[in-house]
């Protein structure tokens, strides 16, 4: 796709900003807050679903799927505490469901309950409290496909808890489960650097840059921010 239209858009934006600076400041503020604001398309679609899902949840206390879907919907709406209330209900009925565990980890991480998030992500990859080995591949958990994201979430919790060697292991696992993700490699460099391993950090960034260069265009655009960080070091 030809992106030269960006120059034209920027020209019109600057011309408009000269006459309406307040509107442009608001627009730039919204852009800066994008990581914390729900996607508007997702927002509209999710709001239309939440009412129907809540009605189904109230009619059937044993409906685990609806509670899981409500948890996911509230996460899309950036309401992790509300999501957690439904996900906890779902977990009470099926404590071995790896999708529910993963979503609980995301919600707990969002409210900075790092220890609880770490335990939830562990359950997502098949490690349950009191067990030494993962139970991956048993029952419905065999359909779980978000191992890379779960290890990435666990690494974030471990970094916050200042458990860097374990965070390094989690990031390495995340990268191994999805070789197209740039984020685990860039964060791996940061964690290694924090432990004084400058050579290892350099290798991780080299892998991140190589991976970014090999990705198809649409995947590079999706991970552009992490790709830039890989080159900036």
Coordinates of C-alpha atoms in Angstrom, one line a residue:
X1 CA 0.0 0.0 0.0
X2 CA 1.2 3.5 -0.9
X3 CA 1.5 5.6 2.3
X4 CA 2.4 8.9 0.7
X5 CA -1.1 10.1 1.5
X6 CA 0.3 10.5 5.0
X7 CA 2.2 13.7 3.9
X8 CA -1.0 15.1 2.5
X9 CA -2.9 14.3 5.7
X10 CA -0.2 15.9 7.8
X11 CA -0.3 19.1 5.7
X12 CA -4.1 19.4 6.1
X13 CA -3.7 18.6 9.8
X14 CA -1.2 21.4 10.3
X15 CA -3.3 23.9 8.3
X16 CA -6.3 23.0 10.5
X17 CA -4.3 23.2 13.7
X18 CA -3.3 26.8 12.9
X19 CA -7.0 27.8 12.9
X20 CA -8.4 25.4 15.5
X21 CA -5.6 24.5 18.0
X22 CA -7.9 23.3 20.7
X23 CA -9.5 20.7 18.5
X24 CA -6.1 19.4 17.4
X25 CA -4.9 19.3 21.0
X26 CA -7.9 17.1 21.9
X27 CA -7.3 14.9 18.9
X28 CA -3.6 14.5 19.9
X29 CA -4.7 13.7 23.5
X30 CA -7.0 11.0 22.3
X31 CA -4.2 9.5 20.2
X32 CA -1.8 9.6 23.3
X33 CA -4.4 7.8 25.4
X34 CA -5.1 5.2 22.7
X35 CA -3.4 2.3 24.8
X36 CA -6.0 2.9 27.6
X37 CA -9.1 3.6 25.5
X38 CA -11.2 0.8 24.1
X39 CA -11.2 0.4 20.3
X40 CA -14.4 2.3 19.2
X41 CA -15.4 -0.5 16.8
X42 CA -14.9 -3.1 19.5
X43 CA -16.7 -0.8 22.0
X44 CA -19.9 -0.5 19.9
X45 CA -19.9 -4.2 19.1
X46 CA -19.2 -5.2 22.7
X47 CA -21.8 -2.9 24.3
X48 CA -24.5 -4.5 22.0
X49 CA -23.4 -8.0 23.3
X50 CA -23.0 -7.3 27.0
X51 CA -26.7 -6.8 27.7
X52 CA -27.7 -10.1 26.1
X53 CA -24.9 -11.9 27.8
X54 CA -25.8 -10.5 31.3
X55 CA -29.4 -11.7 30.8
X56 CA -28.2 -15.2 29.9
X57 CA -25.9 -15.2 32.9
X58 CA -28.7 -14.2 35.2
X59 CA -31.0 -17.0 33.8
X60 CA -28.4 -19.8 34.1
X61 CA -26.0 -19.7 37.1
X62 CA -24.2 -22.7 35.7
X63 CA -23.4 -21.2 32.2
X64 CA -19.6 -21.0 32.3
X65 CA -19.3 -19.9 28.6
X66 CA -21.4 -16.9 29.1
X67 CA -19.4 -15.8 32.1
X68 CA -16.2 -16.3 30.3
X69 CA -17.5 -14.2 27.3
X70 CA -18.7 -11.5 29.7
X71 CA -15.2 -11.4 31.3
X72 CA -13.6 -11.0 27.8
X73 CA -16.1 -8.3 26.9
X74 CA -15.4 -6.3 30.0
X75 CA -11.7 -6.6 29.4
X76 CA -12.3 -5.1 25.9
X77 CA -14.2 -2.3 27.6
X78 CA -11.2 -1.7 29.9
X79 CA -13.1 -2.7 33.0
X80 CA -10.9 -5.4 34.5
X81 CA -12.6 -5.5 37.9
X82 CA -16.0 -6.1 36.4
X83 CA -14.5 -8.7 34.1
X84 CA -12.9 -10.4 37.1
X85 CA -16.2 -10.8 38.9
X86 CA -17.6 -12.9 36.1
X87 CA -14.3 -14.8 35.5
X88 CA -14.1 -15.7 39.2
X89 CA -17.6 -17.2 38.9
X90 CA -16.6 -19.1 35.9
X91 CA -13.4 -20.4 37.6
X92 CA -15.3 -21.5 40.6
X93 CA -17.3 -23.8 38.3
X94 CA -14.4 -25.0 36.2
X95 CA -11.0 -24.3 37.8
X96 CA -9.1 -26.2 35.1
X97 CA -10.3 -24.1 32.1
X98 CA -7.1 -22.5 30.6
X99 CA -8.9 -19.7 28.7
X100 CA -10.6 -18.5 31.9
X101 CA -7.3 -18.7 33.7
X102 CA -5.6 -16.6 31.0
X103 CA -8.4 -14.0 31.0
X104 CA -8.2 -13.8 34.8
X105 CA -4.4 -13.2 34.5
X106 CA -5.0 -10.3 32.1
X107 CA -7.6 -8.8 34.5
X108 CA -5.4 -9.2 37.6
X109 CA -2.4 -7.8 35.8
X110 CA -4.5 -4.7 34.8
X111 CA -5.2 -4.0 38.4
X112 CA -1.6 -4.7 39.5
X113 CA -2.5 -7.8 41.5
X114 CA 0.8 -9.3 40.4
X115 CA 1.1 -12.4 42.5
X116 CA -2.4 -13.4 41.7
X117 CA -1.9 -12.7 38.0
X118 CA 1.2 -14.8 38.0
X119 CA -0.7 -17.7 39.5
X120 CA -3.5 -17.3 37.0
X121 CA -1.1 -17.3 34.0
X122 CA 0.5 -20.4 35.5
X123 CA -2.9 -22.1 35.5
X124 CA -3.3 -21.0 31.9
X125 CA -0.3 -22.9 30.8
X126 CA -1.2 -25.9 32.8
X127 CA 0.6 -25.4 36.1
X128 CA -1.7 -25.5 39.1
X129 CA -1.0 -24.7 42.7
X130 CA 0.7 -27.7 44.4
X131 CA 1.7 -29.3 41.1
X132 CA 5.3 -29.6 39.8
X133 CA 4.5 -30.4 36.2
X134 CA 2.2 -28.8 33.7
X135 CA -1.0 -30.6 32.8
X136 CA -1.0 -29.2 29.2
X137 CA -3.0 -31.1 26.7
X138 CA -5.5 -32.7 29.1
X139 CA -9.3 -32.3 28.4
X140 CA -10.5 -29.1 26.9
X141 CA -7.2 -27.4 27.8
X142 CA -5.7 -29.0 24.7
X143 CA -7.6 -26.4 22.6
X144 CA -5.8 -23.5 24.4
X145 CA -3.6 -21.6 22.0
X146 CA -2.4 -18.5 23.9
X147 CA 0.7 -19.9 25.5
X148 CA 2.9 -17.1 24.2
X149 CA 0.6 -14.4 25.6
X150 CA 0.2 -16.2 28.9
X151 CA 4.0 -16.5 29.3
X152 CA 4.3 -12.8 28.3
X153 CA 1.8 -11.8 31.0
X154 CA 3.6 -13.9 33.5
X155 CA 6.9 -12.2 32.6
X156 CA 5.3 -8.8 33.1
X157 CA 4.1 -9.8 36.6
X158 CA 7.6 -11.2 37.4
X159 CA 9.3 -8.0 36.3
X160 CA 7.0 -6.0 38.6
X161 CA 7.9 -8.3 41.4
X162 CA 11.6 -7.9 40.6
X163 CA 12.1 -11.6 39.9
X164 CA 14.2 -11.0 36.8
X165 CA 15.7 -14.6 36.3
X166 CA 12.2 -16.0 36.2
X167 CA 11.0 -13.2 34.0
X168 CA 13.8 -14.1 31.6
X169 CA 12.7 -17.7 31.5
X170 CA 9.1 -16.7 30.9
X171 CA 10.0 -14.3 28.0
X172 CA 12.2 -17.0 26.4
X173 CA 9.2 -19.4 26.6
X174 CA 6.9 -16.8 25.1
X175 CA 9.2 -16.2 22.2
X176 CA 9.5 -20.0 21.6
X177 CA 5.7 -20.4 21.4
X178 CA 5.2 -17.6 18.9
X179 CA 8.3 -16.8 16.8
X180 CA 6.5 -13.9 15.1
X181 CA 6.1 -11.8 18.3
X182 CA 8.6 -9.0 18.7
X183 CA 7.6 -7.9 22.2
X184 CA 9.1 -10.9 24.1
X185 CA 12.5 -10.4 22.5
X186 CA 12.6 -6.6 23.2
X187 CA 11.6 -7.1 26.7
X188 CA 14.0 -10.0 27.1
X189 CA 16.8 -7.6 26.2
X190 CA 15.6 -5.2 28.9
X191 CA 15.5 -8.0 31.5
X192 CA 18.9 -9.3 30.6
X193 CA 20.3 -5.8 30.7
X194 CA 18.8 -5.3 34.2
X195 CA 20.8 -8.4 35.3
X196 CA 24.0 -7.1 33.8
X197 CA 24.0 -9.4 30.8
X198 CA 24.8 -6.9 28.0
X199 CA 25.8 -9.6 25.5
X200 CA 22.6 -11.5 26.0
X201 CA 20.6 -8.2 25.7
X202 CA 22.4 -7.5 22.4
X203 CA 21.6 -11.0 21.1
X204 CA 17.9 -10.6 22.0
X205 CA 17.7 -7.3 20.1
X206 CA 19.5 -8.8 17.1
X207 CA 16.9 -11.6 17.1
X208 CA 14.1 -9.0 17.4
X209 CA 15.4 -7.0 14.4
X210 CA 15.9 -10.1 12.3
X211 CA 12.4 -11.3 13.1
X212 CA 10.9 -7.9 12.4
X213 CA 12.6 -7.8 9.0
X214 CA 11.2 -11.2 8.1
X215 CA 7.6 -10.5 9.0
X216 CA 5.0 -9.8 6.2
X217 CA 4.0 -6.2 5.9
X218 CA 0.7 -6.4 7.8
X219 CA 2.4 -8.0 10.8
X220 CA 5.2 -5.4 10.8
X221 CA 2.5 -2.6 10.9
X222 CA 0.8 -4.4 13.8
X223 CA 4.0 -4.5 15.8
X224 CA 5.6 -1.3 14.6
X225 CA 6.1 0.1 18.1
X226 CA 8.1 -2.9 19.2
X227 CA 10.0 -3.0 16.0
X228 CA 11.1 0.6 16.5
X229 CA 12.2 -0.3 20.1
X230 CA 14.2 -3.2 18.7
X231 CA 16.2 -0.8 16.5
X232 CA 16.5 1.9 19.2
X233 CA 17.8 -0.7 21.7

